[in-house]
Amino acid sequence: MRSAADPVTAAFGRSSDLLDKVDYRLAQTPEEKEQIYNLRYRAYLREGAVQPSPEQRITDQYDDLPNSWTFGIYLNGELHSSVRISVLTPEWRLSCSAEAFGEILHPRLDRGEVIIDPARFVADPDKARRLPELPYVTLRLAYMACEYFNADIGLAIVRAEHQAFYRRVFMHETIAEPRFFPGLLKPVGLMAADFPALRDRVFERYPMMRSTAFERRMLFERSGEQQPSSPDEMVPAFERASIVPQS
């Protein structure tokens, strides 16, 4: 996705109205997931990041993990973009960034840090040109996740040509130089932002990144998928205690 900081800054006068039209949907049905996998393919192919494929879809082993949330961003009922949010903790260590940059991230997890890993950030190539705010609207999900899960750092997997944008706009710092990731033709580097230290500065610059506790809970709260059949089985299928903020 192209870096468009200046046009977006000018367009932020309409950001409040835009958020009223945005629908963040967690991909749950096979149809919703397939639509996002197809969007990934179109976006990556347009950027020359993948080879043409007859399947015309991109998915990986991280899409259905219990510490991952794949969202579609819809405006006027149409899918515009998508991002997958993975939550890394000492107990949950699986994500694409943790695989590609494990020597950097695992020591931080060993220290008990919580890391938000947004990945598979894609936008409809045609719709993105008409809506310069779309990168901000999409990445807002990462900021909501950082706040909901009390994150220490938020990551960004970024190609070299886009790093200046993340550094200037979101105050990310490069913590690993670009390297090749399986399935991609272009290398990506790893950037990170200290969320507790930078949170208020980002929110002051971009008020649209703020969110309510209700909005965050509706997007990220996840309960057990199975109901216990007896008092001895009072353990949810998805143990949330390890990745939900203790408040």
XYZ file of C-alpha atoms in Angstrom:
247
model
C 0.000 0.000 0.000
C 1.316 3.406 -0.887
C 2.393 5.811 1.830
C 0.040 8.780 1.782
C 0.652 10.680 4.993
C 0.190 14.183 3.608
C -3.103 13.615 1.767
C -4.472 11.714 4.738
C -3.588 14.505 7.153
C -5.629 16.891 5.047
C -8.495 14.439 4.848
C -8.743 13.797 8.570
C -11.356 16.495 8.854
C -13.868 13.870 7.751
C -12.479 11.022 9.873
C -15.277 11.127 12.444
C -17.916 10.791 9.758
C -15.905 8.008 8.146
C -15.724 5.960 11.344
C -19.496 6.125 11.595
C -19.604 4.212 8.302
C -16.887 1.675 9.060
C -17.890 -1.853 9.980
C -15.135 -3.948 11.562
C -16.117 -7.586 11.120
C -14.337 -10.576 12.572
C -14.098 -13.157 9.790
C -15.957 -16.191 11.095
C -17.830 -17.868 8.257
C -16.088 -19.716 5.409
C -17.478 -17.122 2.998
C -16.087 -14.177 4.972
C -12.683 -15.821 5.266
C -12.542 -16.723 1.583
C -13.357 -13.148 0.596
C -10.424 -11.924 2.679
C -8.067 -14.603 1.334
C -8.998 -13.512 -2.202
C -8.410 -9.854 -1.281
C -4.955 -10.704 0.039
C -4.078 -12.348 -3.239
C -5.270 -9.406 -5.353
C -3.419 -6.888 -3.196
C -0.163 -8.852 -3.060
C -0.297 -9.609 -6.776
C -0.804 -5.937 -7.633
C 2.304 -5.073 -5.588
C 4.359 -7.865 -7.136
C 4.740 -9.541 -3.756
C 3.506 -12.988 -4.870
C 3.506 -15.105 -7.988
C 0.254 -15.631 -9.914
C -1.637 -18.585 -8.527
C -4.648 -20.465 -9.940
C -6.149 -20.630 -6.431
C -6.156 -16.813 -6.192
C -6.147 -16.923 -2.415
C -3.614 -16.456 0.391
C -3.924 -18.022 3.787
C -1.492 -19.550 6.252
C -1.269 -21.596 9.424
C -1.778 -18.555 11.655
C -5.238 -17.564 10.421
C -7.198 -19.897 12.693
C -5.063 -19.864 15.816
C -6.826 -18.983 19.091
C -4.525 -15.964 19.558
C -5.378 -14.516 16.124
C -8.254 -12.337 14.970
C -8.749 -11.728 11.220
C -10.867 -8.690 10.464
C -12.489 -7.369 7.343
C -13.048 -3.616 7.145
C -16.278 -2.803 5.333
C -17.650 0.509 4.129
C -21.135 0.702 2.660
C -21.282 -3.061 2.892
C -18.194 -3.600 0.701
C -14.915 -5.145 1.848
C -12.190 -2.483 1.594
C -9.290 -3.909 3.603
C -8.247 -6.535 6.098
C -5.729 -7.143 8.843
C -4.955 -10.053 11.118
C -4.204 -9.265 14.749
C -2.139 -11.806 16.676
C -1.531 -11.511 20.414
C 1.827 -12.807 21.622
C 2.366 -13.598 25.290
C 4.701 -15.923 27.197
C 1.992 -18.595 26.790
C 0.980 -17.821 23.194
C 4.021 -17.502 20.913
C 2.746 -18.348 17.442
C 2.503 -15.695 14.730
C 4.216 -14.927 11.449
C 6.468 -12.302 13.071
C 7.405 -14.668 15.870
C 8.445 -17.211 13.248
C 10.380 -14.797 11.043
C 11.967 -12.778 13.860
C 11.959 -15.248 16.727
C 15.442 -14.389 17.953
C 14.203 -10.850 18.624
C 10.715 -11.494 19.929
C 11.068 -14.614 22.052
C 13.485 -13.014 24.543
C 10.903 -10.271 25.068
C 8.200 -12.864 25.637
C 10.506 -14.609 28.081
C 10.494 -11.357 30.060
C 6.702 -11.467 30.243
C 5.894 -8.850 27.597
C 2.652 -8.742 25.625
C 3.109 -8.049 21.918
C 0.499 -7.157 19.311
C 1.424 -8.448 15.862
C -0.688 -7.000 13.019
C -0.082 -8.903 9.781
C -1.669 -9.561 6.407
C -2.546 -5.866 6.154
C -4.075 -5.521 2.700
C -6.440 -3.165 0.944
C -8.482 -3.363 -2.203
C -6.127 -1.740 -4.748
C -8.865 0.305 -6.414
C -10.712 1.378 -3.274
C -7.485 2.401 -1.521
C -6.757 5.045 -4.144
C -10.135 6.658 -3.542
C -9.895 6.568 0.260
C -6.549 7.824 1.599
C -7.709 7.319 5.200
C -8.027 3.570 4.685
C -4.593 2.639 6.132
C -5.424 4.552 9.314
C -8.909 3.097 9.592
C -7.474 -0.394 9.202
C -4.510 0.010 11.551
C -6.824 1.460 14.177
C -7.579 -2.173 14.999
C -3.965 -2.648 16.095
C -4.235 0.275 18.496
C -7.462 -1.056 19.895
C -5.801 -4.436 20.418
C -2.808 -2.817 22.137
C -5.128 -1.099 24.573
C -7.406 -4.068 25.168
C -4.571 -6.504 25.841
C -2.362 -4.032 27.750
C 0.423 -4.480 25.205
C 4.023 -3.516 25.802
C 4.806 -3.130 22.105
C 2.982 -3.090 18.804
C 4.694 -4.475 15.733
C 4.587 -3.734 12.036
C 5.945 -6.026 9.317
C 7.024 -3.491 6.746
C 8.805 -3.470 3.421
C 11.801 -1.156 3.266
C 10.080 1.433 1.080
C 7.273 1.892 3.620
C 9.346 2.153 6.785
C 9.729 5.939 6.596
C 5.946 6.288 6.632
C 5.548 4.160 9.768
C 8.422 5.969 11.433
C 7.047 9.419 10.643
C 3.370 8.795 11.244
C 3.233 6.112 13.959
C 6.678 6.632 15.500
C 7.723 3.027 14.939
C 11.397 2.096 15.127
C 13.099 -0.536 13.020
C 14.211 -3.462 15.182
C 15.101 -5.920 12.394
C 16.213 -5.291 8.832
C 14.177 -6.761 5.965
C 14.392 -10.477 5.341
C 12.477 -12.846 3.117
C 9.371 -14.511 4.478
C 7.970 -17.763 3.015
C 5.525 -17.094 0.213
C 6.523 -13.459 -0.391
C 8.775 -12.226 -3.169
C 9.808 -9.037 -1.378
C 11.593 -8.892 1.981
C 9.935 -7.344 5.024
C 11.504 -5.771 8.079
C 10.211 -5.582 11.605
C 9.273 -2.317 13.270
C 7.966 -1.754 16.782
C 6.437 0.959 18.921
C 6.453 1.202 22.714
C 2.695 1.434 23.188
C 2.567 2.728 26.801
C 5.144 5.429 26.003
C 3.679 6.549 22.666
C -0.022 5.942 23.195
C -1.023 9.470 24.205
C 1.140 11.101 21.529
C -0.464 9.020 18.792
C -3.960 9.681 20.112
C -3.240 13.393 20.275
C -2.065 13.447 16.670
C -4.801 11.137 15.407
C -7.894 11.241 17.648
C -9.615 8.694 15.388
C -7.304 6.040 16.851
C -9.115 6.323 20.172
C -11.774 3.787 21.027
C -14.172 2.946 23.799
C -13.871 0.005 26.156
C -17.161 -1.301 24.775
C -15.893 -1.212 21.195
C -12.702 -3.028 22.138
C -14.558 -5.670 24.095
C -17.007 -6.310 21.273
C -14.132 -6.863 18.849
C -11.709 -8.892 20.933
C -13.569 -10.587 23.747
C -13.618 -14.302 23.072
C -15.270 -16.854 25.308
C -15.079 -20.657 25.355
C -16.591 -22.350 22.339
C -17.737 -25.363 24.345
C -19.944 -25.392 27.400
C -18.793 -27.643 30.270
C -20.946 -30.697 30.698
C -20.185 -31.133 34.389
C -18.775 -29.096 37.299
C -15.485 -30.930 36.883
C -15.134 -29.479 33.370
C -15.490 -25.813 34.219
C -12.635 -24.833 31.894
C -13.432 -22.973 28.643
C -12.177 -24.345 25.335
C -10.233 -21.114 24.899
C -8.383 -20.059 28.026
C -8.535 -16.284 27.977
C -6.780 -15.559 31.252
C -3.316 -15.651 29.712
C -3.989 -12.991 27.083
C -6.758 -10.830 28.509
C -5.793 -7.837 30.647
C -6.080 -8.405 34.359
C -8.082 -5.391 35.450
